[in-house]
Short mmCIF file of C-alpha atoms in Angstrom, two decimals:
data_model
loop_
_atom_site.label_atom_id
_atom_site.label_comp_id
_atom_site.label_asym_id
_atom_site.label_seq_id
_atom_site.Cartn_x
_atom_site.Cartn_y
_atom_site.Cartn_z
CA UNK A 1 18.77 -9.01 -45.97
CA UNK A 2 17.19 -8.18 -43.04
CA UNK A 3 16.82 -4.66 -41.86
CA UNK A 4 17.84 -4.08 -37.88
CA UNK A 5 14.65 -2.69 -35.84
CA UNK A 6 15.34 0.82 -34.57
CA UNK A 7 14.47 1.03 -30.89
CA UNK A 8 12.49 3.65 -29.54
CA UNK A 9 13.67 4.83 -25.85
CA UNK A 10 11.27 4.53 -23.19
CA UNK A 11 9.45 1.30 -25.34
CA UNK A 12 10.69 -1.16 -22.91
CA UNK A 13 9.37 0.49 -19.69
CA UNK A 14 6.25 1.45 -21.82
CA UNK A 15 5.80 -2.45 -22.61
CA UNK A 16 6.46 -3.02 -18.67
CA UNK A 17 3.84 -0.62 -17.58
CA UNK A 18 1.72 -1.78 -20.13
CA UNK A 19 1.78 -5.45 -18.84
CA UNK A 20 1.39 -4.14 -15.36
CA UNK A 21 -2.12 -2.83 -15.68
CA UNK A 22 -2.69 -5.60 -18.12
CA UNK A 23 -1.85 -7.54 -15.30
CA UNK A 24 -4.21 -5.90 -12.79
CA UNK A 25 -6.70 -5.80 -15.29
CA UNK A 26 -6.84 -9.58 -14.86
CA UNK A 27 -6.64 -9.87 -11.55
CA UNK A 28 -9.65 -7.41 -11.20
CA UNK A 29 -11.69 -9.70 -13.82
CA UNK A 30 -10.41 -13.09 -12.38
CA UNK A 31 -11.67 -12.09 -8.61
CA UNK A 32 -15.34 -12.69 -9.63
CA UNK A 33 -14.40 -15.92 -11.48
CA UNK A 34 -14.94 -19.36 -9.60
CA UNK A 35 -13.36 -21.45 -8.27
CA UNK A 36 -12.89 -19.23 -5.81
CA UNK A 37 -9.52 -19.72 -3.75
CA UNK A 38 -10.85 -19.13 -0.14
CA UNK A 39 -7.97 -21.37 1.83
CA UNK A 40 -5.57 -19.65 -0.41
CA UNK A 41 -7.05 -16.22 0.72
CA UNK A 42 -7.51 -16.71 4.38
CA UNK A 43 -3.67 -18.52 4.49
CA UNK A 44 -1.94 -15.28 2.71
CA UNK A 45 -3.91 -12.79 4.79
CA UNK A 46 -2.41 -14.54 8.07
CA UNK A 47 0.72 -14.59 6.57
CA UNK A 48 0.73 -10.73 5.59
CA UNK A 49 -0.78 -9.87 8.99
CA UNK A 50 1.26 -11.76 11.14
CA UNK A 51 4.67 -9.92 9.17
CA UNK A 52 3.36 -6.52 8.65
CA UNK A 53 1.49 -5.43 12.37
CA UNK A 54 3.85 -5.06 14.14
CA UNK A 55 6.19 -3.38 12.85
CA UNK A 56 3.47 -0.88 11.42
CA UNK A 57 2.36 -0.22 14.75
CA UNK A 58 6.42 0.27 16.08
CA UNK A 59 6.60 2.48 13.16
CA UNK A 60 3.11 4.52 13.64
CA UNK A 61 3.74 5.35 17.24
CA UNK A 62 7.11 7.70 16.61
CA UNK A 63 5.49 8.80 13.02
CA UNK A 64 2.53 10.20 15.07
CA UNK A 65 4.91 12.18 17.89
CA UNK A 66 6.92 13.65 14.98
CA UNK A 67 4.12 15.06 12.96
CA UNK A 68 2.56 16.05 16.54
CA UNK A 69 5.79 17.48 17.95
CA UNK A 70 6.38 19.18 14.48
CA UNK A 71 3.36 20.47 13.94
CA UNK A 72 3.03 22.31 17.49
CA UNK A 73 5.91 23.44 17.20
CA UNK A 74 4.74 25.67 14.25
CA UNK A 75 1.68 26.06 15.54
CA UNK A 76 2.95 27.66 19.03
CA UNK A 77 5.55 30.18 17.25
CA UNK A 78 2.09 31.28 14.56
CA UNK A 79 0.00 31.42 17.81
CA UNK A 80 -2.50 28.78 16.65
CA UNK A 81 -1.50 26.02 19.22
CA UNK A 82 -5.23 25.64 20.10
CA UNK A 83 -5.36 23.86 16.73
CA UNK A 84 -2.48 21.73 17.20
CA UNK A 85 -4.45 18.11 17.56
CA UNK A 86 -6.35 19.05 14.57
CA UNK A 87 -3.50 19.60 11.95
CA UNK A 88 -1.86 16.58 13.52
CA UNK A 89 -4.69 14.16 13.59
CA UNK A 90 -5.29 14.85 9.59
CA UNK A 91 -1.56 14.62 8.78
CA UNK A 92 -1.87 11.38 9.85
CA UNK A 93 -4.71 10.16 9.15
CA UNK A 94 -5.26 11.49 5.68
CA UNK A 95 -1.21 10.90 4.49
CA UNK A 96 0.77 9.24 6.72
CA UNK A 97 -1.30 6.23 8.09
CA UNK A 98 -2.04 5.18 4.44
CA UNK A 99 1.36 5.52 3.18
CA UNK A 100 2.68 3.91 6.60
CA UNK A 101 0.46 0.60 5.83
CA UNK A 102 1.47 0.40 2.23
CA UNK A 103 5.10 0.76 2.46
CA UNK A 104 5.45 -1.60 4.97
CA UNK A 105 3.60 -4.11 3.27
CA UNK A 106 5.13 -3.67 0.35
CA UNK A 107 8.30 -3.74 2.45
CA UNK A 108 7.59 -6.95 4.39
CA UNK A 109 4.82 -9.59 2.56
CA UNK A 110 5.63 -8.03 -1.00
CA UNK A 111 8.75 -8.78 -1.29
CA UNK A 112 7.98 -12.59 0.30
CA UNK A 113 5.23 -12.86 -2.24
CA UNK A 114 7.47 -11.79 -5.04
CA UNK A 115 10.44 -14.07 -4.04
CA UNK A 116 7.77 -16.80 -3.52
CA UNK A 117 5.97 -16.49 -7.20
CA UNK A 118 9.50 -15.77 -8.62
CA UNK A 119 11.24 -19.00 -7.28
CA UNK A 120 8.13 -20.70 -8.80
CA UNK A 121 8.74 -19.20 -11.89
CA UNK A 122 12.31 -20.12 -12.36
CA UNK A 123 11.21 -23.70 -11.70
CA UNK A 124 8.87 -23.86 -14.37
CA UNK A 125 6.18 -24.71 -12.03
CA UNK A 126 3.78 -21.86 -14.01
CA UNK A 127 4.51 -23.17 -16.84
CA UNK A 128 3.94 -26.58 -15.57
CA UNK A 129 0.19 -25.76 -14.17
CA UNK A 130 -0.68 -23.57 -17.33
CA UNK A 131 0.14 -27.24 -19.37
CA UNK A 132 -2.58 -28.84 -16.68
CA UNK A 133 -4.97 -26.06 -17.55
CA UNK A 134 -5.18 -24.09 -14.27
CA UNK A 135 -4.65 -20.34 -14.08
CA UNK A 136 -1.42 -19.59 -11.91
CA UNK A 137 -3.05 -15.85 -12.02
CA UNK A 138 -6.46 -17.21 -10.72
CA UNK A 139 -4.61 -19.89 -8.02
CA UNK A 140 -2.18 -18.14 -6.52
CA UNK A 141 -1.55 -14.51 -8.13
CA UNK A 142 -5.56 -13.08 -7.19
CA UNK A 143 -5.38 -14.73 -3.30
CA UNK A 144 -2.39 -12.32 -2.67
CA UNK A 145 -3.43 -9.24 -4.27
CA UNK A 146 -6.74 -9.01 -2.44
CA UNK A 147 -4.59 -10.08 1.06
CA UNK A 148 -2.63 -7.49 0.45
CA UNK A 149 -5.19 -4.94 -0.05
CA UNK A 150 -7.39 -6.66 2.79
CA UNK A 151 -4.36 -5.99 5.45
CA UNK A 152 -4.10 -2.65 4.18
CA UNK A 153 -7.59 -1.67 4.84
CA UNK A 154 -7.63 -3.20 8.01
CA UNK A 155 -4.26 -2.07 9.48
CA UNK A 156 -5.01 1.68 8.30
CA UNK A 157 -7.28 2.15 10.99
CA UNK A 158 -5.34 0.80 13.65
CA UNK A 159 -2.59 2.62 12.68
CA UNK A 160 -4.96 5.95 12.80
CA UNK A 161 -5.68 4.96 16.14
CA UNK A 162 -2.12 4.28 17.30
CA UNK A 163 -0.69 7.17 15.66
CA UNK A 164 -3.54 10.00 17.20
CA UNK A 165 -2.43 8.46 20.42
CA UNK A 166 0.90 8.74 20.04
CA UNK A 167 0.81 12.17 18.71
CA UNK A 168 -1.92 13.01 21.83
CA UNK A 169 0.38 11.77 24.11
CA UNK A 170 3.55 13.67 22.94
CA UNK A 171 1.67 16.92 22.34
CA UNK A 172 0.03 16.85 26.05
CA UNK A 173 3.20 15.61 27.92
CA UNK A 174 6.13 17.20 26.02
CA UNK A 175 4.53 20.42 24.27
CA UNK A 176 2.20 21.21 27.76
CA UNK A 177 -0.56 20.83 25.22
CA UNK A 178 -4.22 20.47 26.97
CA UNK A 179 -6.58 17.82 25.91
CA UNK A 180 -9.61 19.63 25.73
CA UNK A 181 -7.90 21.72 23.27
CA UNK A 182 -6.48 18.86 21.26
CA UNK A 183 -9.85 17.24 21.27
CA UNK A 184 -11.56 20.36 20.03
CA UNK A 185 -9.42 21.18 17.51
CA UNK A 186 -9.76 17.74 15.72
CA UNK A 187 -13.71 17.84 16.14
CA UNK A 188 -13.32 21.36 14.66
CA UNK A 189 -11.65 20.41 11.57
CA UNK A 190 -12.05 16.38 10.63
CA UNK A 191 -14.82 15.68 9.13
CA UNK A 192 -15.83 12.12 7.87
CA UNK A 193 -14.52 12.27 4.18
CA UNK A 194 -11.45 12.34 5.92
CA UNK A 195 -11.23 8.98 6.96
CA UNK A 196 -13.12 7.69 3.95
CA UNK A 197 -10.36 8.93 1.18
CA UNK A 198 -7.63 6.85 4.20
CA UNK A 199 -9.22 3.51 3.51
CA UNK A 200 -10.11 4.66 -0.18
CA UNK A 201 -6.05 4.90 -0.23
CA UNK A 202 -4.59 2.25 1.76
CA UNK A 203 -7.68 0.02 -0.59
CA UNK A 204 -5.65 1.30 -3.69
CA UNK A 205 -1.89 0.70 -2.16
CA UNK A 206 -2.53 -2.42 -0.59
CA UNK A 207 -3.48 -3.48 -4.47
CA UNK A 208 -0.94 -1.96 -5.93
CA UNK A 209 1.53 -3.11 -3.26
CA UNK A 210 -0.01 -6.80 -4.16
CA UNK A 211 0.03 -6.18 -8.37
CA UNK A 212 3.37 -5.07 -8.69
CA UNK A 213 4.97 -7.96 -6.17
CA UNK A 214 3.14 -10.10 -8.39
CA UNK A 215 4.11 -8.89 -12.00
CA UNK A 216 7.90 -8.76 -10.89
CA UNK A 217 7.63 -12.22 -8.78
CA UNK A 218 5.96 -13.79 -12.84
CA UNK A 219 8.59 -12.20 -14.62
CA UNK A 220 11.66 -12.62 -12.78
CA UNK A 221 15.32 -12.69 -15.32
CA UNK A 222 16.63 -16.69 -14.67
CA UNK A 223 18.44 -17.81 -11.90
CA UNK A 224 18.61 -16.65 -8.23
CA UNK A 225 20.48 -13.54 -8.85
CA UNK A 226 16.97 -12.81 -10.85
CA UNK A 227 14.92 -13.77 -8.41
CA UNK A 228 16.26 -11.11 -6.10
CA UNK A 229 16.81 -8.30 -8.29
CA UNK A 230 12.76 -8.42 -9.02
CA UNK A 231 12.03 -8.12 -5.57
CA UNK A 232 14.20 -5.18 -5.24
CA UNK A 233 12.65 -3.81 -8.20
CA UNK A 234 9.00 -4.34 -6.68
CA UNK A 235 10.08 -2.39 -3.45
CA UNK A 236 11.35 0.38 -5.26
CA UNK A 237 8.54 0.29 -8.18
CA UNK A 238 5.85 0.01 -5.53
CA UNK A 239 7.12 3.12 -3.73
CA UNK A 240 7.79 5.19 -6.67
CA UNK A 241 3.91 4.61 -7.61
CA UNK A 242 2.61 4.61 -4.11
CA UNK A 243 3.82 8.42 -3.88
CA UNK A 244 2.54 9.12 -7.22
CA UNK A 245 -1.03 8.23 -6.58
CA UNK A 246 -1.00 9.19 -3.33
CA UNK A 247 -0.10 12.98 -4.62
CA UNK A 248 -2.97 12.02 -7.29
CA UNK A 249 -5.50 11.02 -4.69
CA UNK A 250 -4.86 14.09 -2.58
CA UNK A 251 -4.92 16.65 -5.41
CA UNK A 252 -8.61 15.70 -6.09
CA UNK A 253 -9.19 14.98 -2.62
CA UNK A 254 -8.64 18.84 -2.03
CA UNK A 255 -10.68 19.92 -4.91
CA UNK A 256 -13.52 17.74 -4.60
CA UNK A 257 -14.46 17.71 -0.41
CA UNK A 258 -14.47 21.47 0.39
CA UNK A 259 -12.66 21.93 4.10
CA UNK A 260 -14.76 21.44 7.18
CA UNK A 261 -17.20 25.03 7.71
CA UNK A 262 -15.69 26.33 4.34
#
């Protein structure tokens, strides 16, 4: 007579996290492992550049003017408008350009990439190149993930750029903002580790972006109807962690790199 097993609530996600990093954990070991999948590589970085530019750069350009807008706003009524482009220009470069790359990648090429491994799945066709002895973590899962983080490096600083414009722009033509002033402020209160901890982010999303579309896309439920509930469930996983490391990364951020003349 067999006894039933008593299930413990929360195991389930527990085991699901648990793969996740187990998950990233290989794709961290298998990057330095040859053969290397260059064509692979340069072929999914197109394809997540060429989906996820432009609409990050639509999306940067009113992000920008609403933080800039916002911000001078508060900044006029407290008296500190002088310091308007400052505030503004680390809003967005510091939170909003990171967070701006990563969702929209998740967004856009992660759920592609998820749909495409999971469709594979349901076919068997893992199971079909694990039989011929080739890794479908190594061929197809690690060209993605670093992609992903690759775009997301690289589109955080033109997003930067575009959204400081757009919020220099808004500020000097709507808010009668000067540019000296703007200028001044931002020199007076960025400093370098500024910018560093942006790409040290958008580095981290753009990999967890990639890891999660990737661990839902391998372990899809059968049929279609699975197929598309994982990539829903990467979207909304991937933003649920982006925002938790993101208040992570800041916490220490603020801790660790004392303000600029402090």
């Amino acid at each position: 007579m067999t006894t039933p097993q008593m299930s413990v609530p929360g195991a389930a996600a527990l085991r699901q996290t648990g793969r996740l990093f187990a998950l990233a954990g290989t794709v961290l070991a298998m990057t330095f492992r040859r053969p290397f999948q260059l064509r692979e590589l340069i072929q999914q970085f197109w394809f997540i550049a060429s989906v996820a530019i432009l609409p990050t750069m639509l999306v940067s350009i009113p992000f920008g003017a609403v933080i800039s807008l916002q911000v001078g706003s508060l900044a006029k009524q407290l008296g500190a408008q002088s310091l308007t482009g400052g505030a503004s220009v680390l809003a967005v470069v510091q939170q909003a350009s990171p967070l701006i790359v990563a969702l929209l990648i998740s967004g856009a090429a992660g759920s592609a990439i998820c749909a495409d491994l999971g469709s594979r799945t349901i076919r068997e066709e893992m199971d079909a190149m694990e039989v011929m002895g080739v890794s479908p973590i190594q061929r197809l899962v690690v060209p993605r993930v670093l992609a992903c983080t690759a775009v997301a490096v690289l589109l955080n600083g033109l997003v930067s750029v575009v959204g400081v414009a757009g919020g220099y722009f808004f500020n000097v033509a709507l808010q009668d903002g000067t540019p000296g002033a703007y200028l001044a402020s931002f020199s007076a209160l960025a400093q370098l580790p500024d910018l560093y901890v942006s790409e040290l982010k958008a580095l981290i999303f753009g990999f967890i972006a990639g890891v999660v579309a990737s661990y839902r896309g391998l372990n899809p439920r059968p049929g279609p109807k699975g197929v598309g509930d994982a990539v829903n469930q990467s979207v909304v996983v991937t933003f649920l962690l982006l925002f938790f490391v993101n208040l992570v990364m800041t916490a220490i951020y603020l801790e660790v790199v004392p303000p600029k003349g402090a």
